mmCIF file with all atom_site columns, C-alpha atoms in Angstrom:
data_model
loop_
_atom_site.group_PDB
_atom_site.id
_atom_site.type_symbol
_atom_site.label_atom_id
_atom_site.label_alt_id
_atom_site.label_comp_id
_atom_site.label_asym_id
_atom_site.label_entity_id
_atom_site.label_seq_id
_atom_site.pdbx_PDB_ins_code
_atom_site.Cartn_x
_atom_site.Cartn_y
_atom_site.Cartn_z
_atom_site.occupancy
_atom_site.B_iso_or_equiv
_atom_site.pdbx_formal_charge
_atom_site.auth_seq_id
_atom_site.auth_comp_id
_atom_site.auth_asym_id
_atom_site.auth_atom_id
_atom_site.pdbx_PDB_model_num
ATOM 1   C CA . ALA H 1 1   ? -8.744  -14.078 15.724  1.00 64.00 ? 1   ALA H CA 1
ATOM 2   C CA . SER H 1 2   ? -5.939  -11.970 15.914  1.00 72.00 ? 2   SER H CA 1
ATOM 3   C CA . PRO H 1 3   ? -5.844  -8.415  15.416  1.00 69.00 ? 3   PRO H CA 1
ATOM 4   C CA . GLY H 1 4   ? -6.154  -7.473  11.667  1.00 71.00 ? 4   GLY H CA 1
ATOM 5   C CA . SER H 1 5   ? -7.577  -10.287 10.589  1.00 77.00 ? 5   SER H CA 1
ATOM 6   C CA . TYR H 1 6   ? -10.515 -10.736 8.837   1.00 81.00 ? 6   TYR H CA 1
ATOM 7   C CA . ALA H 1 7   ? -12.794 -13.613 6.618   1.00 84.00 ? 7   ALA H CA 1
ATOM 8   C CA . TRP H 1 8   ? -14.808 -13.312 3.320   1.00 84.00 ? 8   TRP H CA 1
ATOM 9   C CA . MET H 1 9   ? -16.858 -14.906 1.119   1.00 87.00 ? 9   MET H CA 1
ATOM 10  C CA . PHE H 1 10  ? -18.183 -14.062 -1.806  1.00 85.00 ? 10  PHE H CA 1
ATOM 11  C CA . PRO H 1 11  ? -19.621 -16.059 -5.034  1.00 88.00 ? 11  PRO H CA 1
ATOM 12  C CA . LYS H 1 12  ? -17.422 -17.174 -7.949  1.00 87.00 ? 12  LYS H CA 1
ATOM 13  C CA . GLY H 1 13  ? -19.688 -18.485 -10.759 1.00 89.00 ? 13  GLY H CA 1
ATOM 14  C CA . ASP H 1 14  ? -21.549 -21.227 -9.250  1.00 90.00 ? 14  ASP H CA 1
ATOM 15  C CA . VAL H 1 15  ? -18.846 -21.504 -6.035  1.00 90.00 ? 15  VAL H CA 1
ATOM 16  C CA . LEU H 1 16  ? -18.849 -19.525 -2.932  1.00 90.00 ? 16  LEU H CA 1
ATOM 17  C CA . THR H 1 17  ? -15.058 -18.254 -2.228  1.00 90.00 ? 17  THR H CA 1
ATOM 18  C CA . VAL H 1 18  ? -14.138 -18.325 1.716   1.00 92.00 ? 18  VAL H CA 1
ATOM 19  C CA . GLY H 1 19  ? -10.953 -17.381 3.567   1.00 88.00 ? 19  GLY H CA 1
ATOM 20  C CA . VAL H 1 20  ? -9.203  -15.386 6.269   1.00 89.00 ? 20  VAL H CA 1
ATOM 21  C CA . ILE H 1 21  ? -6.373  -13.901 6.679   1.00 84.00 ? 21  ILE H CA 1
ATOM 22  C CA . GLN H 1 22  ? -4.138  -14.061 9.730   1.00 82.00 ? 22  GLN H CA 1
ATOM 23  C CA . ALA H 1 23  ? -0.960  -12.795 10.738  1.00 77.00 ? 23  ALA H CA 1
ATOM 24  C CA . LYS H 1 24  ? 1.863   -15.402 10.216  1.00 78.00 ? 24  LYS H CA 1
ATOM 25  C CA . GLY H 1 25  ? 3.027   -17.806 12.468  1.00 81.00 ? 25  GLY H CA 1
ATOM 26  C CA . SER H 1 26  ? 0.093   -19.373 13.623  1.00 83.00 ? 26  SER H CA 1
ATOM 27  C CA . PRO H 1 27  ? -1.559  -21.894 11.426  1.00 86.00 ? 27  PRO H CA 1
ATOM 28  C CA . ASP H 1 28  ? -3.203  -23.884 13.636  1.00 88.00 ? 28  ASP H CA 1
ATOM 29  C CA . ALA H 1 29  ? -5.212  -20.866 15.041  1.00 88.00 ? 29  ALA H CA 1
ATOM 30  C CA . THR H 1 30  ? -5.590  -19.638 11.333  1.00 88.00 ? 30  THR H CA 1
ATOM 31  C CA . ARG H 1 31  ? -6.966  -22.799 10.655  1.00 90.00 ? 31  ARG H CA 1
ATOM 32  C CA . ASP H 1 32  ? -9.604  -22.412 13.416  1.00 92.00 ? 32  ASP H CA 1
ATOM 33  C CA . TYR H 1 33  ? -10.577 -18.993 12.731  1.00 91.00 ? 33  TYR H CA 1
ATOM 34  C CA . LEU H 1 34  ? -11.546 -20.752 8.970   1.00 92.00 ? 34  LEU H CA 1
ATOM 35  C CA . ARG H 1 35  ? -13.653 -23.479 10.756  1.00 93.00 ? 35  ARG H CA 1
ATOM 36  C CA . ARG H 1 36  ? -15.283 -21.005 13.036  1.00 93.00 ? 36  ARG H CA 1
ATOM 37  C CA . TRP H 1 37  ? -15.841 -18.866 9.991   1.00 92.00 ? 37  TRP H CA 1
ATOM 38  C CA . VAL H 1 38  ? -17.356 -21.428 7.785   1.00 94.00 ? 38  VAL H CA 1
ATOM 39  C CA . GLU H 1 39  ? -19.487 -22.998 10.562  1.00 95.00 ? 39  GLU H CA 1
ATOM 40  C CA . ARG H 1 40  ? -20.780 -19.308 10.917  1.00 94.00 ? 40  ARG H CA 1
ATOM 41  C CA . LEU H 1 41  ? -21.738 -19.282 7.925   1.00 94.00 ? 41  LEU H CA 1
ATOM 42  C CA . GLY H 1 42  ? -23.388 -22.373 7.993   1.00 94.00 ? 42  GLY H CA 1
ATOM 43  C CA . LEU H 1 43  ? -21.482 -23.989 5.492   1.00 93.00 ? 43  LEU H CA 1
ATOM 44  C CA . GLN H 1 44  ? -19.707 -26.793 7.639   1.00 93.00 ? 44  GLN H CA 1
ATOM 45  C CA . HIS H 1 45  ? -21.365 -29.692 5.767   1.00 93.00 ? 45  HIS H CA 1
ATOM 46  C CA . ASP H 1 46  ? -21.048 -28.269 2.538   1.00 92.00 ? 46  ASP H CA 1
ATOM 47  C CA . GLU H 1 47  ? -18.352 -29.908 0.042   1.00 90.00 ? 47  GLU H CA 1
ATOM 48  C CA . VAL H 1 48  ? -14.778 -27.942 -0.747  1.00 91.00 ? 48  VAL H CA 1
ATOM 49  C CA . GLU H 1 49  ? -13.834 -28.122 -3.972  1.00 90.00 ? 49  GLU H CA 1
ATOM 50  C CA . ARG H 1 50  ? -10.448 -26.888 -3.163  1.00 88.00 ? 50  ARG H CA 1
ATOM 51  C CA . SER H 1 51  ? -8.769  -25.933 -0.506  1.00 87.00 ? 51  SER H CA 1
ATOM 52  C CA . SER H 1 52  ? -5.448  -23.219 -0.212  1.00 85.00 ? 52  SER H CA 1
ATOM 53  C CA . GLY H 1 53  ? -3.628  -20.874 1.500   1.00 81.00 ? 53  GLY H CA 1
ATOM 54  C CA . HIS H 1 54  ? -0.429  -19.469 1.272   1.00 76.00 ? 54  HIS H CA 1
ATOM 55  C CA . LEU H 1 55  ? 1.298   -16.776 2.888   1.00 74.00 ? 55  LEU H CA 1
ATOM 56  C CA . THR H 1 56  ? 1.857   -13.249 1.365   1.00 77.00 ? 56  THR H CA 1
ATOM 57  C CA . GLN H 1 57  ? 4.548   -10.459 2.405   1.00 80.00 ? 57  GLN H CA 1
ATOM 58  C CA . TRP H 1 58  ? 4.766   -7.320  1.161   1.00 83.00 ? 58  TRP H CA 1
ATOM 59  C CA . ARG H 1 59  ? 7.803   -5.622  0.145   1.00 85.00 ? 59  ARG H CA 1
ATOM 60  C CA . SER H 1 60  ? 9.623   -3.054  2.733   1.00 85.00 ? 60  SER H CA 1
ATOM 61  C CA . HIS H 1 61  ? 10.964  0.332   1.036   1.00 82.00 ? 61  HIS H CA 1
ATOM 62  C CA . ASP H 1 62  ? 14.383  -1.053  0.853   1.00 87.00 ? 62  ASP H CA 1
ATOM 63  C CA . SER H 1 63  ? 13.709  -4.107  -0.610  1.00 90.00 ? 63  SER H CA 1
ATOM 64  C CA . PRO H 1 64  ? 15.422  -4.537  -4.399  1.00 94.00 ? 64  PRO H CA 1
ATOM 65  C CA . LEU H 1 65  ? 13.454  -4.577  -7.403  1.00 96.00 ? 65  LEU H CA 1
ATOM 66  C CA . ARG H 1 66  ? 16.170  -4.933  -9.747  1.00 95.00 ? 66  ARG H CA 1
ATOM 67  C CA . ARG H 1 67  ? 20.026  -6.370  -9.414  1.00 94.00 ? 67  ARG H CA 1
ATOM 68  C CA . GLY H 1 68  ? 21.689  -6.029  -12.060 1.00 90.00 ? 68  GLY H CA 1
ATOM 69  C CA . SER H 1 69  ? 19.450  -7.243  -15.344 1.00 90.00 ? 69  SER H CA 1
ATOM 70  C CA . VAL H 1 70  ? 17.216  -9.108  -13.442 1.00 94.00 ? 70  VAL H CA 1
ATOM 71  C CA . ILE H 1 71  ? 14.084  -7.209  -12.442 1.00 96.00 ? 71  ILE H CA 1
ATOM 72  C CA . VAL H 1 72  ? 10.783  -8.517  -10.188 1.00 96.00 ? 72  VAL H CA 1
ATOM 73  C CA . ALA H 1 73  ? 7.357   -7.609  -10.293 1.00 97.00 ? 73  ALA H CA 1
ATOM 74  C CA . GLY H 1 74  ? 4.190   -8.515  -8.507  1.00 94.00 ? 74  GLY H CA 1
ATOM 75  C CA . ASP H 1 75  ? 4.585   -11.480 -5.565  1.00 90.00 ? 75  ASP H CA 1
ATOM 76  C CA . ALA H 1 76  ? 7.961   -11.955 -6.740  1.00 92.00 ? 76  ALA H CA 1
ATOM 77  C CA . ALA H 1 77  ? 8.429   -8.393  -5.612  1.00 94.00 ? 77  ALA H CA 1
ATOM 78  C CA . GLY H 1 78  ? 6.201   -8.476  -2.785  1.00 92.00 ? 78  GLY H CA 1
ATOM 79  C CA . LEU H 1 79  ? 3.999   -5.943  -4.415  1.00 94.00 ? 79  LEU H CA 1
ATOM 80  C CA . LEU H 1 80  ? 0.304   -6.366  -2.608  1.00 90.00 ? 80  LEU H CA 1
ATOM 81  C CA . ASP H 1 81  ? -1.741  -4.091  -0.387  1.00 89.00 ? 81  ASP H CA 1
ATOM 82  C CA . PRO H 1 82  ? -0.891  -5.093  3.369   1.00 89.00 ? 82  PRO H CA 1
ATOM 83  C CA . TRP H 1 83  ? -4.446  -4.199  4.653   1.00 86.00 ? 83  TRP H CA 1
ATOM 84  C CA . SER H 1 84  ? -6.322  -6.560  1.926   1.00 84.00 ? 84  SER H CA 1
ATOM 85  C CA . ARG H 1 85  ? -3.575  -8.969  0.860   1.00 84.00 ? 85  ARG H CA 1
ATOM 86  C CA . GLU H 1 86  ? -4.742  -7.743  -2.436  1.00 85.00 ? 86  GLU H CA 1
ATOM 87  C CA . GLY H 1 87  ? -2.222  -8.237  -5.179  1.00 87.00 ? 87  GLY H CA 1
ATOM 88  C CA . ILE H 1 88  ? -3.971  -8.729  -8.756  1.00 88.00 ? 88  ILE H CA 1
ATOM 89  C CA . SER H 1 89  ? -3.666  -5.143  -9.527  1.00 89.00 ? 89  SER H CA 1
ATOM 90  C CA . TYR H 1 90  ? -0.222  -4.540  -8.053  1.00 92.00 ? 90  TYR H CA 1
ATOM 91  C CA . ALA H 1 91  ? 1.188   -7.464  -10.378 1.00 94.00 ? 91  ALA H CA 1
ATOM 92  C CA . LEU H 1 92  ? -0.844  -6.287  -13.742 1.00 95.00 ? 92  LEU H CA 1
ATOM 93  C CA . ARG H 1 93  ? 0.855   -3.035  -13.512 1.00 94.00 ? 93  ARG H CA 1
ATOM 94  C CA . SER H 1 94  ? 4.187   -3.891  -12.392 1.00 97.00 ? 94  SER H CA 1
ATOM 95  C CA . GLY H 1 95  ? 4.137   -6.409  -15.029 1.00 97.00 ? 95  GLY H CA 1
ATOM 96  C CA . THR H 1 96  ? 3.140   -4.309  -17.857 1.00 97.00 ? 96  THR H CA 1
ATOM 97  C CA . TRP H 1 97  ? 5.767   -1.600  -16.673 1.00 97.00 ? 97  TRP H CA 1
ATOM 98  C CA . ALA H 1 98  ? 8.303   -4.771  -16.633 1.00 97.00 ? 98  ALA H CA 1
ATOM 99  C CA . GLY H 1 99  ? 7.303   -5.611  -19.470 1.00 96.00 ? 99  GLY H CA 1
ATOM 100 C CA . GLU H 1 100 ? 7.792   -1.963  -21.175 1.00 95.00 ? 100 GLU H CA 1
ATOM 101 C CA . ALA H 1 101 ? 11.236  -1.866  -19.584 1.00 94.00 ? 101 ALA H CA 1
ATOM 102 C CA . VAL H 1 102 ? 12.655  -5.067  -21.399 1.00 92.00 ? 102 VAL H CA 1
ATOM 103 C CA . ALA H 1 103 ? 11.386  -4.234  -24.640 1.00 91.00 ? 103 ALA H CA 1
ATOM 104 C CA . ARG H 1 104 ? 13.024  -0.334  -24.457 1.00 90.00 ? 104 ARG H CA 1
ATOM 105 C CA . VAL H 1 105 ? 16.428  -2.351  -23.152 1.00 90.00 ? 105 VAL H CA 1
ATOM 106 C CA . SER H 1 106 ? 15.677  -5.059  -25.593 1.00 86.00 ? 106 SER H CA 1
ATOM 107 C CA . VAL H 1 107 ? 16.493  -2.072  -28.853 1.00 85.00 ? 107 VAL H CA 1
ATOM 108 C CA . ALA H 1 108 ? 18.635  -0.223  -26.437 1.00 78.00 ? 108 ALA H CA 1
ATOM 109 C CA . ARG H 1 109 ? 22.492  0.149   -27.041 1.00 69.00 ? 109 ARG H CA 1
ATOM 110 C CA . GLY H 1 110 ? 25.306  0.213   -24.387 1.00 62.00 ? 110 GLY H CA 1
ATOM 111 C CA . ASN H 1 111 ? 24.483  1.320   -21.080 1.00 61.00 ? 111 ASN H CA 1
ATOM 112 C CA . ASP H 1 112 ? 20.831  2.949   -22.550 1.00 69.00 ? 112 ASP H CA 1
ATOM 113 C CA . GLY H 1 113 ? 19.204  -0.268  -21.370 1.00 72.00 ? 113 GLY H CA 1
ATOM 114 C CA . HIS H 1 114 ? 20.280  0.045   -17.859 1.00 80.00 ? 114 HIS H CA 1
ATOM 115 C CA . GLY H 1 115 ? 18.320  3.526   -17.531 1.00 87.00 ? 115 GLY H CA 1
ATOM 116 C CA . ALA H 1 116 ? 15.090  1.375   -18.534 1.00 88.00 ? 116 ALA H CA 1
ATOM 117 C CA . LEU H 1 117 ? 15.334  -0.726  -16.008 1.00 93.00 ? 117 LEU H CA 1
ATOM 118 C CA . ASP H 1 118 ? 16.400  2.468   -13.615 1.00 93.00 ? 118 ASP H CA 1
ATOM 119 C CA . SER H 1 119 ? 12.775  3.768   -14.523 1.00 94.00 ? 119 SER H CA 1
ATOM 120 C CA . TYR H 1 120 ? 10.788  0.577   -14.086 1.00 96.00 ? 120 TYR H CA 1
ATOM 121 C CA . VAL H 1 121 ? 12.116  0.792   -10.442 1.00 96.00 ? 121 VAL H CA 1
ATOM 122 C CA . ASP H 1 122 ? 11.254  4.485   -10.064 1.00 95.00 ? 122 ASP H CA 1
ATOM 123 C CA . ARG H 1 123 ? 8.013   3.996   -11.543 1.00 96.00 ? 123 ARG H CA 1
ATOM 124 C CA . VAL H 1 124 ? 7.152   1.299   -8.871  1.00 96.00 ? 124 VAL H CA 1
ATOM 125 C CA . SER H 1 125 ? 8.652   3.115   -5.956  1.00 94.00 ? 125 SER H CA 1
ATOM 126 C CA . THR H 1 126 ? 6.564   6.183   -6.686  1.00 92.00 ? 126 THR H CA 1
ATOM 127 C CA . GLU H 1 127 ? 3.303   4.989   -7.881  1.00 92.00 ? 127 GLU H CA 1
ATOM 128 C CA . LEU H 1 128 ? 3.141   1.562   -6.000  1.00 93.00 ? 128 LEU H CA 1
ATOM 129 C CA . MET H 1 129 ? 5.133   2.062   -2.511  1.00 92.00 ? 129 MET H CA 1
ATOM 130 C CA . ALA H 1 130 ? 2.569   4.745   -2.233  1.00 92.00 ? 130 ALA H CA 1
ATOM 131 C CA . GLU H 1 131 ? -0.225  2.059   -1.862  1.00 92.00 ? 131 GLU H CA 1
ATOM 132 C CA . VAL H 1 132 ? 1.601   -0.183  -0.322  1.00 93.00 ? 132 VAL H CA 1
ATOM 133 C CA . SER H 1 133 ? 2.378   2.250   2.314   1.00 92.00 ? 133 SER H CA 1
ATOM 134 C CA . ALA H 1 134 ? -1.536  3.577   2.571   1.00 93.00 ? 134 ALA H CA 1
ATOM 135 C CA . GLY H 1 135 ? -2.573  -0.038  2.978   1.00 92.00 ? 135 GLY H CA 1
ATOM 136 C CA . LEU H 1 136 ? 0.128   -0.531  6.136   1.00 92.00 ? 136 LEU H CA 1
ATOM 137 C CA . ARG H 1 137 ? -1.324  2.310   7.766   1.00 91.00 ? 137 ARG H CA 1
ATOM 138 C CA . LEU H 1 138 ? -4.830  1.311   7.428   1.00 91.00 ? 138 LEU H CA 1
ATOM 139 C CA . LEU H 1 139 ? -4.056  -2.260  8.358   1.00 89.00 ? 139 LEU H CA 1
ATOM 140 C CA . ARG H 1 140 ? -2.140  -0.437  11.801  1.00 90.00 ? 140 ARG H CA 1
ATOM 141 C CA . ILE H 1 141 ? -5.940  1.061   12.115  1.00 90.00 ? 141 ILE H CA 1
ATOM 142 C CA . PHE H 1 142 ? -7.583  -2.053  11.584  1.00 87.00 ? 142 PHE H CA 1
ATOM 143 C CA . GLU H 1 143 ? -5.420  -3.562  14.132  1.00 86.00 ? 143 GLU H CA 1
ATOM 144 C CA . ALA H 1 144 ? -6.266  -1.134  16.605  1.00 88.00 ? 144 ALA H CA 1
ATOM 145 C CA . HIS H 1 145 ? -9.533  -0.243  15.868  1.00 88.00 ? 145 HIS H CA 1
ATOM 146 C CA . PRO H 1 146 ? -11.192 -3.232  14.353  1.00 86.00 ? 146 PRO H CA 1
ATOM 147 C CA . ALA H 1 147 ? -15.367 -2.481  14.748  1.00 88.00 ? 147 ALA H CA 1
ATOM 148 C CA . LEU H 1 148 ? -14.628 1.041   13.709  1.00 90.00 ? 148 LEU H CA 1
ATOM 149 C CA . VAL H 1 149 ? -13.450 0.269   10.680  1.00 89.00 ? 149 VAL H CA 1
ATOM 150 C CA . HIS H 1 150 ? -15.937 -2.228  9.976   1.00 86.00 ? 150 HIS H CA 1
ATOM 151 C CA . PHE H 1 151 ? -18.729 0.338   10.790  1.00 90.00 ? 151 PHE H CA 1
ATOM 152 C CA . PHE H 1 152 ? -16.746 2.555   8.427   1.00 89.00 ? 152 PHE H CA 1
ATOM 153 C CA . LEU H 1 153 ? -16.669 0.358   5.763   1.00 87.00 ? 153 LEU H CA 1
ATOM 154 C CA . GLY H 1 154 ? -20.092 -1.540  6.553   1.00 86.00 ? 154 GLY H CA 1
ATOM 155 C CA . PHE H 1 155 ? -22.381 1.084   7.627   1.00 90.00 ? 155 PHE H CA 1
ATOM 156 C CA . SER H 1 156 ? -21.676 4.273   6.336   1.00 91.00 ? 156 SER H CA 1
ATOM 157 C CA . GLY H 1 157 ? -22.391 5.454   2.983   1.00 91.00 ? 157 GLY H CA 1
ATOM 158 C CA . LEU H 1 158 ? -18.825 7.370   2.503   1.00 91.00 ? 158 LEU H CA 1
ATOM 159 C CA . GLY H 1 159 ? -17.048 4.516   3.920   1.00 90.00 ? 159 GLY H CA 1
ATOM 160 C CA . SER H 1 160 ? -18.498 2.127   1.546   1.00 90.00 ? 160 SER H CA 1
ATOM 161 C CA . ARG H 1 161 ? -18.296 4.054   -1.726  1.00 91.00 ? 161 ARG H CA 1
ATOM 162 C CA . LEU H 1 162 ? -14.772 4.659   -0.632  1.00 90.00 ? 162 LEU H CA 1
ATOM 163 C CA . PHE H 1 163 ? -14.064 0.820   -0.097  1.00 87.00 ? 163 PHE H CA 1
ATOM 164 C CA . VAL H 1 164 ? -16.123 -0.195  -3.408  1.00 87.00 ? 164 VAL H CA 1
ATOM 165 C CA . GLY H 1 165 ? -13.860 2.555   -5.061  1.00 89.00 ? 165 GLY H CA 1
ATOM 166 C CA . VAL H 1 166 ? -10.521 0.987   -4.041  1.00 86.00 ? 166 VAL H CA 1
ATOM 167 C CA . CYS H 1 167 ? -11.889 -2.442  -5.255  1.00 80.00 ? 167 CYS H CA 1
ATOM 168 C CA . ASN H 1 168 ? -12.691 -1.083  -8.789  1.00 81.00 ? 168 ASN H CA 1
ATOM 169 C CA . GLY H 1 169 ? -9.445  1.287   -8.918  1.00 81.00 ? 169 GLY H CA 1
ATOM 170 C CA . THR H 1 170 ? -11.048 4.271   -9.182  1.00 89.00 ? 170 THR H CA 1
ATOM 171 C CA . THR H 1 171 ? -10.041 5.741   -5.356  1.00 90.00 ? 171 THR H CA 1
ATOM 172 C CA . ARG H 1 172 ? -6.853  5.005   -4.114  1.00 90.00 ? 172 ARG H CA 1
ATOM 173 C CA . LEU H 1 173 ? -5.859  4.174   -0.438  1.00 91.00 ? 173 LEU H CA 1
ATOM 174 C CA . SER H 1 174 ? -3.246  7.136   -0.532  1.00 92.00 ? 174 SER H CA 1
ATOM 175 C CA . THR H 1 175 ? -5.532  9.483   -1.822  1.00 92.00 ? 175 THR H CA 1
ATOM 176 C CA . ILE H 1 176 ? -7.888  8.971   0.871   1.00 92.00 ? 176 ILE H CA 1
ATOM 177 C CA . LEU H 1 177 ? -5.843  8.667   3.807   1.00 91.00 ? 177 LEU H CA 1
ATOM 178 C CA . ALA H 1 178 ? -4.308  11.785  2.549   1.00 92.00 ? 178 ALA H CA 1
ATOM 179 C CA . SER H 1 179 ? -7.609  13.832  2.642   1.00 91.00 ? 179 SER H CA 1
ATOM 180 C CA . ARG H 1 180 ? -8.074  16.281  5.324   1.00 93.00 ? 180 ARG H CA 1
ATOM 181 C CA . ALA H 1 181 ? -11.127 15.009  6.679   1.00 89.00 ? 181 ALA H CA 1
ATOM 182 C CA . MET H 1 182 ? -9.714  11.652  7.139   1.00 88.00 ? 182 MET H CA 1
ATOM 183 C CA . ARG H 1 183 ? -6.516  12.941  8.090   1.00 90.00 ? 183 ARG H CA 1
ATOM 184 C CA . ALA H 1 184 ? -8.277  15.129  10.932  1.00 92.00 ? 184 ALA H CA 1
ATOM 185 C CA . ALA H 1 185 ? -10.611 11.924  11.742  1.00 86.00 ? 185 ALA H CA 1
ATOM 186 C CA . LEU H 1 186 ? -6.892  10.438  12.187  1.00 87.00 ? 186 LEU H CA 1
ATOM 187 C CA . ALA H 1 187 ? -5.506  13.331  14.440  1.00 89.00 ? 187 ALA H CA 1
ATOM 188 C CA . VAL H 1 188 ? -8.714  12.660  17.043  1.00 88.00 ? 188 VAL H CA 1
ATOM 189 C CA . LEU H 1 189 ? -8.126  9.222   16.999  1.00 80.00 ? 189 LEU H CA 1
ATOM 190 C CA . ARG H 1 190 ? -4.138  9.851   17.176  1.00 78.00 ? 190 ARG H CA 1
ATOM 191 C CA . LEU H 1 191 ? -3.112  7.329   14.512  1.00 74.00 ? 191 LEU H CA 1
#
C-alpha cells in the first residue's frame, strides 16, 4: 500500500463493511490492496453483498462555495476529512447551514438575501475548513509516520480516547493538533 493508505473492517447490522483508502491514480493497486486485506481477514470465500468504490476529494481553501445564488454543501463542496475521508458529519453540518441560508434568502428583500448566502460561506470557511486543514495535516503526519500514528491510536489510552472523541463528534482534530502537548510532539518529529 502507498503512504497514507489504510484499511478497515467494521460490523454494520448482520454484515461487515470492509474497505481500503489509497491515493488516487492506481486503481489496480487499490483493488489488490483490498484483495490482500480481505484475505488477511480470512473473508476471501465469503459472499460479497455489494461492492462499490469512489474517489473522494477535499476542497482547497480557494474552491468556491458560492457562485451568484448557487451554493454547494457536503460532497459537492468537497467537504470531508482528508485523513479519514469521513464526510457525513460535514454534509450534515453544511447542509443544515445551507438550508438555513436559503430560508433566510426566501424571506429577505432585495440584496439582503446575498448576505445570507455570504454568511453560509463564512461559516463553512471558519468552522469546517479548520477541520479540513487539520485532517490534511494529520494525513501528512500519517504518510510520514504510519507506524507511529497506528501505535498512538491503537495502543495508547490517550490516542484511543482522542480517536473515539473525533469519531463521535466530542473532539475536533483542529483542537487536538493545536494543543500544547501535540504541538511539542510534532516539533520533536519536525512535522
